[in-house]
Coordinates of C-alpha atoms in Angstrom, one line a residue:
X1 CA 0.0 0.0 0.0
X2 CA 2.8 2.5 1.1
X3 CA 5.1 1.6 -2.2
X4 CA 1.7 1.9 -4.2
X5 CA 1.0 5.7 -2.4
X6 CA 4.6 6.5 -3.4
X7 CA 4.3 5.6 -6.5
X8 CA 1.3 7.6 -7.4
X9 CA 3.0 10.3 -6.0
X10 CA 6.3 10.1 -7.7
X11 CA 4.2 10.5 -10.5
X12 CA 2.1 13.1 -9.9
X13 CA 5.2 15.3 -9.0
X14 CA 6.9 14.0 -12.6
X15 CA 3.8 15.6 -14.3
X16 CA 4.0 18.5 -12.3
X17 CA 7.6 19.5 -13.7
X18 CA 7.4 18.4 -17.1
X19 CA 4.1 20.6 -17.0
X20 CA 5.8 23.0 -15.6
X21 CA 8.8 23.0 -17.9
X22 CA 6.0 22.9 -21.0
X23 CA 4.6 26.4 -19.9
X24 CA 7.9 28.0 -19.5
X25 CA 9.1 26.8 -22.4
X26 CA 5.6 28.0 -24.0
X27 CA 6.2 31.7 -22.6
X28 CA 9.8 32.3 -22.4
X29 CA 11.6 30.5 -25.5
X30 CA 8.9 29.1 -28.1
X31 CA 9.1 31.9 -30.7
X32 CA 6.0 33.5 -32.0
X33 CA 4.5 32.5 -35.1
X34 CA 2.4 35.1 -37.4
X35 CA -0.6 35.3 -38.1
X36 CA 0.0 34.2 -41.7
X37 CA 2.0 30.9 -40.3
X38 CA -1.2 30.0 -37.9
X39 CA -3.5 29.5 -41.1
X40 CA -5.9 31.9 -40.6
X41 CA -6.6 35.5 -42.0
X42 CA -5.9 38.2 -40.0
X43 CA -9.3 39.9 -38.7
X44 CA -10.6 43.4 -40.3
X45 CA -9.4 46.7 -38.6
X46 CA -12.5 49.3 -38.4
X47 CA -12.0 52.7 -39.3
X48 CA -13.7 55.7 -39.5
X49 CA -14.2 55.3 -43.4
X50 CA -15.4 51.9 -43.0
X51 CA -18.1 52.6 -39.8
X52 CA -20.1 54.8 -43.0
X53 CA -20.7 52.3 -45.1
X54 CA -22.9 50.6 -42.6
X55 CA -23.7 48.0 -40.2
X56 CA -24.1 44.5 -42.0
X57 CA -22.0 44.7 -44.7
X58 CA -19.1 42.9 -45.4
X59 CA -16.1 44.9 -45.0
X60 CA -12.6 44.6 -47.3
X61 CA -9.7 45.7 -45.6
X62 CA -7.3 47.1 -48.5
X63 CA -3.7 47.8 -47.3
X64 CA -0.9 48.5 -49.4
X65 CA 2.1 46.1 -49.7
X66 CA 4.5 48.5 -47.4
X67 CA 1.8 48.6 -44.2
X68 CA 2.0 44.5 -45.3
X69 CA 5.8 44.6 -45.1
X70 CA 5.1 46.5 -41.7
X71 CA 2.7 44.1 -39.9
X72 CA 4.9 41.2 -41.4
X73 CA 8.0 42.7 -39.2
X74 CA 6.1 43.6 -36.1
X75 CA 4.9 40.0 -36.5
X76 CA 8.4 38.3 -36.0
X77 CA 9.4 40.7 -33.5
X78 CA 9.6 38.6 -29.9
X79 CA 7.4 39.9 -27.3
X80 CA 8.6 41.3 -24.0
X81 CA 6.4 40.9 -20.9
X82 CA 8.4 43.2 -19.1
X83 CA 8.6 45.8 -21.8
X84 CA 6.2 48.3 -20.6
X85 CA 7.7 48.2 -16.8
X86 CA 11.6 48.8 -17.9
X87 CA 10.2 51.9 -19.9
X88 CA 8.8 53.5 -16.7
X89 CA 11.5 52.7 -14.3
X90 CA 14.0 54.5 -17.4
X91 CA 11.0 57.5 -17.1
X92 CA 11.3 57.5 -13.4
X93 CA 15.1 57.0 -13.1
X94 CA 15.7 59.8 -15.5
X95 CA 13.4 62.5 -13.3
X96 CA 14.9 61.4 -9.9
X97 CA 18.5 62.1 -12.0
X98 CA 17.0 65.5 -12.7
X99 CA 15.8 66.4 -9.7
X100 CA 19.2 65.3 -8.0
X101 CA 20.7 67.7 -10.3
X102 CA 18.7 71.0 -9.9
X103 CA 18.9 69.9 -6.1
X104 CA 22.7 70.4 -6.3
X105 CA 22.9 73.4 -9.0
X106 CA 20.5 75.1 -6.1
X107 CA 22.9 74.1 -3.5
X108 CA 25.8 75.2 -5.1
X109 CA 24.3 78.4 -6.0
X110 CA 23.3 78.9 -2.0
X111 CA 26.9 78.2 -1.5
X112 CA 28.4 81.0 -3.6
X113 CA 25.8 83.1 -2.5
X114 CA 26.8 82.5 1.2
X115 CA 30.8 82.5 0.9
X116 CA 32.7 85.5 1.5
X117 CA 35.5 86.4 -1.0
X118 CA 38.4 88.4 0.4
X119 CA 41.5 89.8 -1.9
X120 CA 44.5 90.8 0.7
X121 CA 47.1 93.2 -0.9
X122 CA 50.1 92.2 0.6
X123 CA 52.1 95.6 0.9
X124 CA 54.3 95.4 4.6
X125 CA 56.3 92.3 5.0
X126 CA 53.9 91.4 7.9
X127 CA 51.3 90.3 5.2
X128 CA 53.7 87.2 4.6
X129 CA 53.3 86.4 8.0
X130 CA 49.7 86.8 7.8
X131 CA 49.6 84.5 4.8
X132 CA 52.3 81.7 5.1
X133 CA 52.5 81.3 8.5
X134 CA 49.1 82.4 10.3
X135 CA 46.4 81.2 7.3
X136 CA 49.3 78.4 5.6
X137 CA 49.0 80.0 2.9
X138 CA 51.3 78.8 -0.4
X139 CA 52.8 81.4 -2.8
X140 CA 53.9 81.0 -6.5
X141 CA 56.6 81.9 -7.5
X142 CA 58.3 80.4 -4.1
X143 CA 61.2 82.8 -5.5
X144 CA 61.0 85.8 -3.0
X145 CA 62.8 88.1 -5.1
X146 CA 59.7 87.6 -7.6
X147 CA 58.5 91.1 -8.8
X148 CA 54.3 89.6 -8.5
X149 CA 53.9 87.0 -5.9
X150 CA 50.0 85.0 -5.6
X151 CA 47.9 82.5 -3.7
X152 CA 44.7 81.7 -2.7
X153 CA 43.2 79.3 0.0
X154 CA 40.1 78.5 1.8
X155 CA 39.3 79.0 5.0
X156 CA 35.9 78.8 7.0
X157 CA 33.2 80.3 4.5
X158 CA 35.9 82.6 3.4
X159 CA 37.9 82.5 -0.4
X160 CA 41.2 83.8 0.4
X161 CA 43.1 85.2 -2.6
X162 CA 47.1 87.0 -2.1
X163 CA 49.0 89.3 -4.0
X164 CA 52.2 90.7 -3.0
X165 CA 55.4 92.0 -4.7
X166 CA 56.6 95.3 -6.0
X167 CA 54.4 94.7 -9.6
X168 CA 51.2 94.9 -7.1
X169 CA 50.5 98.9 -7.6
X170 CA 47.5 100.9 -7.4
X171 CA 45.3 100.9 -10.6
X172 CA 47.6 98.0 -12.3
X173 CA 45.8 94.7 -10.9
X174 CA 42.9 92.9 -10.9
X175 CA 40.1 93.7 -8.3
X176 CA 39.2 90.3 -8.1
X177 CA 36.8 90.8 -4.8
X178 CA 34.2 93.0 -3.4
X179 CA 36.4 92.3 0.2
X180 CA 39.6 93.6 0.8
X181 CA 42.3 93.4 3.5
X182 CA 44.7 95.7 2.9
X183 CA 48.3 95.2 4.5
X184 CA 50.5 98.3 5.5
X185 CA 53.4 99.8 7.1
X186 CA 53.2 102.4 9.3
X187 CA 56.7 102.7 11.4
X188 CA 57.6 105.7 10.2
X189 CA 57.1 108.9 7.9
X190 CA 57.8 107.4 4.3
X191 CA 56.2 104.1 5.0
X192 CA 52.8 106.2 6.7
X193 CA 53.1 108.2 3.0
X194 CA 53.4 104.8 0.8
X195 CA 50.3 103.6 2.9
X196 CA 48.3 106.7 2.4
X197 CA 48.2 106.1 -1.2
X198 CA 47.0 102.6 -1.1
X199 CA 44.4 104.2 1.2
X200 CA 43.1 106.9 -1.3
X201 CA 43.0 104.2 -4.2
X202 CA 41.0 101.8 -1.6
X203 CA 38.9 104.8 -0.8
X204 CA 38.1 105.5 -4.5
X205 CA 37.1 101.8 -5.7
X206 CA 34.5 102.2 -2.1
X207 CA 33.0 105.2 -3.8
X208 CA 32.9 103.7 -7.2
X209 CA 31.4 100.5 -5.7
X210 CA 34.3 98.4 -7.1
X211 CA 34.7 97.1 -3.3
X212 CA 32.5 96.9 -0.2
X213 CA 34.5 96.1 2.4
X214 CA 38.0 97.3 3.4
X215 CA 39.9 96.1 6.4
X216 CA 43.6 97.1 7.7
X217 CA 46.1 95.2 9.1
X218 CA 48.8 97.5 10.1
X219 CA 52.7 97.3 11.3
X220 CA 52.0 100.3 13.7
X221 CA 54.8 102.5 15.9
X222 CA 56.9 101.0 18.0
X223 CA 55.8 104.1 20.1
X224 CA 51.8 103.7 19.1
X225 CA 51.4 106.6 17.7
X226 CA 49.0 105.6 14.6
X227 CA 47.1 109.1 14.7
X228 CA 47.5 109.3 10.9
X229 CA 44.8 106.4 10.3
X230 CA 42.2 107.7 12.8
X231 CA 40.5 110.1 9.3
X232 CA 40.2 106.6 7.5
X233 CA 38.5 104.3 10.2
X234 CA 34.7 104.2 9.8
X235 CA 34.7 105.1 13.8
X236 CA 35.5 108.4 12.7
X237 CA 33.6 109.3 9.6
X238 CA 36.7 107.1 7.0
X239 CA 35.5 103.7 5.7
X240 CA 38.1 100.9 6.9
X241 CA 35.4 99.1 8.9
X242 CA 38.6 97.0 10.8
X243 CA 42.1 97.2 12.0
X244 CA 44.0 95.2 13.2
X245 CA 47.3 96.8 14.6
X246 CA 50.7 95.4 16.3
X247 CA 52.1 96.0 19.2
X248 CA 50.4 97.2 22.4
X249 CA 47.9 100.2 21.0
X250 CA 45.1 101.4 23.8
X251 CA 42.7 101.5 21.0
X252 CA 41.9 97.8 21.6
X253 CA 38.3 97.5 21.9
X254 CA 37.8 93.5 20.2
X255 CA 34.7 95.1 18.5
X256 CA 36.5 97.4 15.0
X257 CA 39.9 97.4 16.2
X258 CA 42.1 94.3 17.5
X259 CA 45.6 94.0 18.5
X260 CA 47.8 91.5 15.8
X261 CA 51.2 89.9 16.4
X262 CA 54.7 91.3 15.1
X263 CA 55.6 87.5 13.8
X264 CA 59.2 86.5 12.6
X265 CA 60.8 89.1 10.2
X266 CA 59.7 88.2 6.8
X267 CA 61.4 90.7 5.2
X268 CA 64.6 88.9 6.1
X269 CA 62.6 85.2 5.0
X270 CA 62.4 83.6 8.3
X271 CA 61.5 80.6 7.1
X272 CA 58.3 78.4 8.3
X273 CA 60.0 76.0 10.6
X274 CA 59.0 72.5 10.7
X275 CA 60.0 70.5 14.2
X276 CA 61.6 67.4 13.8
X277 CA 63.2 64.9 16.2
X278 CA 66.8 66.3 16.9
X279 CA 64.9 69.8 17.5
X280 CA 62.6 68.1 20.5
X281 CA 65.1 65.6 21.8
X282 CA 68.7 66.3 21.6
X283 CA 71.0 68.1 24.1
X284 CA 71.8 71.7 23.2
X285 CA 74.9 73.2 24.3
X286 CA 74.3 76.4 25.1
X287 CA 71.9 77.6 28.3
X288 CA 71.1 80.7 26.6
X289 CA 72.0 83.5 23.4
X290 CA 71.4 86.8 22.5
X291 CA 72.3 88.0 18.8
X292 CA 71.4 91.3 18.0
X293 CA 72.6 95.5 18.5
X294 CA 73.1 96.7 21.8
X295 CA 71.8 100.1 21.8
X296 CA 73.6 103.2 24.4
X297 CA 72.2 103.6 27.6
X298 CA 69.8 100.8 27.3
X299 CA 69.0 97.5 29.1
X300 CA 70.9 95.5 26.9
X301 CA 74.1 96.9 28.1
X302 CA 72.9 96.3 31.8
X303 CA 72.5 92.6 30.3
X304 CA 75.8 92.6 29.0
X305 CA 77.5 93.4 32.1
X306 CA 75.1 90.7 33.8
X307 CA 76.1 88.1 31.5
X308 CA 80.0 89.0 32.0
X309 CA 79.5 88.2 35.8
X310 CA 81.0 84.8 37.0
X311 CA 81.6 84.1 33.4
X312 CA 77.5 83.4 32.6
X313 CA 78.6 84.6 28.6
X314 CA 80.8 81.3 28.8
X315 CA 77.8 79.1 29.1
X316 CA 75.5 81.0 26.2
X317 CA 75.9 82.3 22.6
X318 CA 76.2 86.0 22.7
X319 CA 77.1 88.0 20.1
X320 CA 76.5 91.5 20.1
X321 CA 76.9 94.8 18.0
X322 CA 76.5 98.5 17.7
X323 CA 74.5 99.3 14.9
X324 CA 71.7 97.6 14.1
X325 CA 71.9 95.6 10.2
X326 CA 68.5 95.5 8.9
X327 CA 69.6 92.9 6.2
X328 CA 70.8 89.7 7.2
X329 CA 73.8 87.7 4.8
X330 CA 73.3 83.7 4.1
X331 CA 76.1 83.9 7.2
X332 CA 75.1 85.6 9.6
X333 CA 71.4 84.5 9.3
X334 CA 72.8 80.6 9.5
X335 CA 74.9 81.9 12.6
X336 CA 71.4 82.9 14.1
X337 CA 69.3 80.1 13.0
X338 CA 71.8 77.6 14.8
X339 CA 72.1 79.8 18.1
X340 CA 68.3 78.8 17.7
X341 CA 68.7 75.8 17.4
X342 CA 71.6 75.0 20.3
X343 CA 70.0 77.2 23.0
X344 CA 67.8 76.1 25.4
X345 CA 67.0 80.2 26.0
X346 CA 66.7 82.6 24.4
X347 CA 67.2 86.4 25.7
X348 CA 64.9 88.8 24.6
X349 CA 65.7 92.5 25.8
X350 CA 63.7 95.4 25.0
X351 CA 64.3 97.4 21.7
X352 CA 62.0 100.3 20.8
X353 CA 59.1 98.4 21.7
X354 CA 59.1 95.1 24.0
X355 CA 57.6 93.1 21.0
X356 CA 60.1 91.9 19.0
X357 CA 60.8 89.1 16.3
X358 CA 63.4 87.5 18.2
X359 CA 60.3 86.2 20.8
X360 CA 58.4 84.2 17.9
X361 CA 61.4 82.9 16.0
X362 CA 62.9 81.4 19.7
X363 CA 59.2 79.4 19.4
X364 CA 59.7 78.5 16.3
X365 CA 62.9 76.5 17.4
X366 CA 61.6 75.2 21.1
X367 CA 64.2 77.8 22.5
X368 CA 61.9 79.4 25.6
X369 CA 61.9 83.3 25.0
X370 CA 63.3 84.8 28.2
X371 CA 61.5 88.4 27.9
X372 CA 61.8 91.7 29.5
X373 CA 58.4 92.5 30.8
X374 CA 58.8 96.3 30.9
X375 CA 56.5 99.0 28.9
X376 CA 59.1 101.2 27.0
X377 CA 58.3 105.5 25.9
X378 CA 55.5 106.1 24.2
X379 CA 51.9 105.8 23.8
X380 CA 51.3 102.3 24.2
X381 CA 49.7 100.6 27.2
X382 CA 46.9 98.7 28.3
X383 CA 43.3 99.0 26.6
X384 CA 39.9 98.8 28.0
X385 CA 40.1 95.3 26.6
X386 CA 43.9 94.3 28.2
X387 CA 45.2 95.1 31.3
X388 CA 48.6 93.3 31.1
X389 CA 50.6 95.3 28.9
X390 CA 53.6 95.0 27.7
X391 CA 53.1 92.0 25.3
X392 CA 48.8 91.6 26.2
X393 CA 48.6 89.2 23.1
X394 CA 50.6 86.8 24.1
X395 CA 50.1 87.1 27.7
X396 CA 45.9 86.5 26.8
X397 CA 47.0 83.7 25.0
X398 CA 48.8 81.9 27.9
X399 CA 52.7 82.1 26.1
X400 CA 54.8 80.0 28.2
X401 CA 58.3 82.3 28.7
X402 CA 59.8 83.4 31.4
X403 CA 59.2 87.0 31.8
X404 CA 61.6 89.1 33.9
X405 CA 61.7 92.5 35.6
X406 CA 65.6 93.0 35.5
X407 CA 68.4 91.3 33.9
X408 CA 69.4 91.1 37.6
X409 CA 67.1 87.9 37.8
X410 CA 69.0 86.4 35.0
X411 CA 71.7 84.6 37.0
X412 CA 69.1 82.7 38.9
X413 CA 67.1 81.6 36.1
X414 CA 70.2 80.4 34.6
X415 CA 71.1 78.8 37.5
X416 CA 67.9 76.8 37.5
X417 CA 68.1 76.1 33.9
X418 CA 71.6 74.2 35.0
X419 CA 69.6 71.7 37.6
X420 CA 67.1 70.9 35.0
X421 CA 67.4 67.2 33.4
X422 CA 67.1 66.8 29.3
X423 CA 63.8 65.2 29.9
X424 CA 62.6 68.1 32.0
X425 CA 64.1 70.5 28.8
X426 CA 61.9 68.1 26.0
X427 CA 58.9 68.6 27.7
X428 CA 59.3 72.4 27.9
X429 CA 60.5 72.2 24.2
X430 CA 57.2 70.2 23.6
X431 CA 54.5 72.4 25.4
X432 CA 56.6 75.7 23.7
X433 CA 56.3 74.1 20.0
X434 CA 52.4 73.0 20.4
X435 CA 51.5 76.5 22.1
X436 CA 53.4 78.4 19.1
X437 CA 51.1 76.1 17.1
X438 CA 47.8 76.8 18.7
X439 CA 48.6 80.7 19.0
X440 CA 48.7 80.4 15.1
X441 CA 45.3 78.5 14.8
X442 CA 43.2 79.9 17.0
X443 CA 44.5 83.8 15.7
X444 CA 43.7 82.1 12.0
X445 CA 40.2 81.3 14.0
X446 CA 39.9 85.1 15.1
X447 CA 40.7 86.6 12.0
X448 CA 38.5 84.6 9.6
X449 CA 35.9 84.9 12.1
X450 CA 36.0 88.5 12.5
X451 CA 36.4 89.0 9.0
X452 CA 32.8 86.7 8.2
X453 CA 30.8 88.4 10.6
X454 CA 31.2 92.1 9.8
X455 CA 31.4 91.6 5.8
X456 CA 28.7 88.1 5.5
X457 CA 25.1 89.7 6.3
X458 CA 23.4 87.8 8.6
X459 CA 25.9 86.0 9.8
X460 CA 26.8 84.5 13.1
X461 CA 30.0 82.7 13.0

């Protein structure tokens, strides 16, 4: 009974597949025959022309041998089930492709209609700090002897674009930007006359509507007096809507006008220093060095005679002069670089102004600036912003130096410096290289910042 039921059943399945198999092979591969090949004529198609003539009668279909040819073809063609569906998806697959692509064309357009585009004219020495070393900036030609000198980076929602060089004059460039930061020297009487003429072309492009916004950054007065730019500042009637100005100046207020760092002496291409091992972790033979002029009747000859004392200059790198060399040779500007480099110290006495370039290029090599914390003459001091003058930048900004009075406290920070181990000295190299690396970022941070909210309507960085 059970081989019998097994059987049947066996069998039943066999007919199920081969019926199966029959029906696909009936749909999918049998090709179609036409209707001439089945045997019997094809039916009558009904026209307008032959509704008229009546119900009842016997109508003639008469077609000409090309619409024969035709409905022979379309005969043999293969029929696709799926024919109808692949057309729609291709509809539907074409309209979400063109709706992606207005999508981004919109977006894109939002974009440009949101970034800010700023053109800086490079035209004080600072403006290469600005661009190389505070925004990382890249400039081509790298010669620095080039006569037109470009760039242009991103940063934020801001289009940076750079031009320096002595080609850059008024009237002979491209205006390539509605926003402009305008880079100037202002140390002295011919450099404040150069600047004023840069100011007057600014001025005219505003009135012409060439530009819309102008900012400043200037290389003020070792003494702070930048009176001369007071006409051109918005605050009083001009149309510079920001400044940015070095050294201590008591117009400080965060809001138009913001205090900017000296940086390293461009003019003399310090380069961008890049720390590597040796720099970090290897001895340096020398406690401490000063390079530079030693002005009459100032603090550097009271350092001198410090040093001289119990034979201190033995254990640093000191070489000094009497008239200051504003141009360095390959020679002597190797000589500095490697009195960088080999001192654990670095002295830095007070000039004209207590800001000087010696402070950041001692960061740049992990040599701890050892700074004279004393205002000098002038008008320079603390703002209603700062209250730590000299050096309120840095000092806001946490700089780790050691910061002195008197070069009478110099033999007992030396004499520490002799008790410390090499692993105590990488450390200090470490936390002076990474601070020197933030002070750049988060001043890129400030100035892009500043810059987006007072020229970008609306917006709130």
């Amino acid at each position: 009974m059970r081989a019998t039921r097994k059987r049947l059943c066996s069998a039943l399945l066999a007919a199920y597949l081969l019926f199966s198999l029959y029906a696909a092979y009936s749909v999918f591969l049998r090709p179609r025959r036409s209707s001439a090949s089945r045997g019997g004529p094809r039916p009558p198609r009904l026209g307008r022309g032959n509704a008229a003539e009546g119900p009842g009668r016997r109508l003639r279909c008469h077609a000409s041998p090309g619409s024969e040819r035709e409905r022979s073809s379309l005969g043999n063609e293969e029929w696709n089930p799926w024919e109808g569906d692949e057309k729609n998806e291709q509809i539907a697959s074409q309209q979400r492709y063109e709706t992606n692509l207005q999508m981004l064309k919109n977006l894109k357009s939002q974009q440009e209609q949101t970034d800010l585009k700023v053109q800086i004219w490079g035209k004080a020495a600072i403006g290469l700090y600005l661009w190389q070393h505070i925004l990382e900036g890249l400039l081509e030609p790298a010669d620095v002897t080039a006569q037109w000198r470009e760039g242009s980076i991103k940063g934020g929602k801001t289009h940076f674009s750079f031009i320096t060089g002595p080609a850059v004059v008024p009237g002979y460039f491209s205006v390539e930007a509605d926003n402009v930061v305008l880079v100037l020297n202002g140390r002295e009487e011919a450099k404040i006359t150069y600047a004023t003429q840069w100011l007057h072309y600014a001025q005219t492009l505003i009135q012409t509507r060439k530009l819309r916004h102008v900012a400043i950054v200037l290389l003020g007065s070792e003494q702070c007096n930048n009176e001369w730019i007071h006409p051109y500042l918005k605050r009083h009637g001009g149309f510079v809507e920001l400044l940015f100005v070095v050294y201590d100046s008591t117009w400080v207020n965060e809001e138009d006008i913001f205090q900017w760092p000296l940086g390293v002496a461009t003019y003399r291409n310090f380069p961008i220093v890049e720390p590597n091992w040796s720099m970090l972790r290897s001895p340096r033979s020398y406690l401490c060095n000063f390079l530079g002029t030693v002005y009459k009747n100032s603090s550097r000859e009271n350092l001198m005679e410090v040093l001289k004392q119990d034979g201190l200059d033995k254990l640093c790198w000191i070489a000094a002069r009497e008239q200051w060399q504003p141009q360095e040779t390959n020679e002597s500007f190797r000589i500095y670089q490697d009195a960088l480099l080999q001192s654990d110290l670095t002295l830095c006495p007070v000039g004209v102004n207590t800001e000087c370039y010696r402070i950041y290029e001692a960061c740049s090599y992990g040599s701890v600036p050892v700074v004279e914390d004393v205002m000098t003459p002038g008008k320079c001091g603390n703002s209603s912003i700062y209250h730590s003058a000299p050096l309120q930048l840095l000092k806001t900004m946490g700089a780790p130096f050691i910061f002195i009075k008197n070069w009478e406290e110099l033999p007992a920070v030396l004499e520490k410096e002799k008790n410390m181990s090499l692993q105590e000295k990488i450390q200090r190299r470490k936390k002076l290289i990474e601070w020197y690396r933030y002070f750049k970022a988060q001043m890129r941070h400030k100035f892009i910042n500043i810059l987006e909210n007072s020229f970008l309507p609306n917006y709130k960085g």
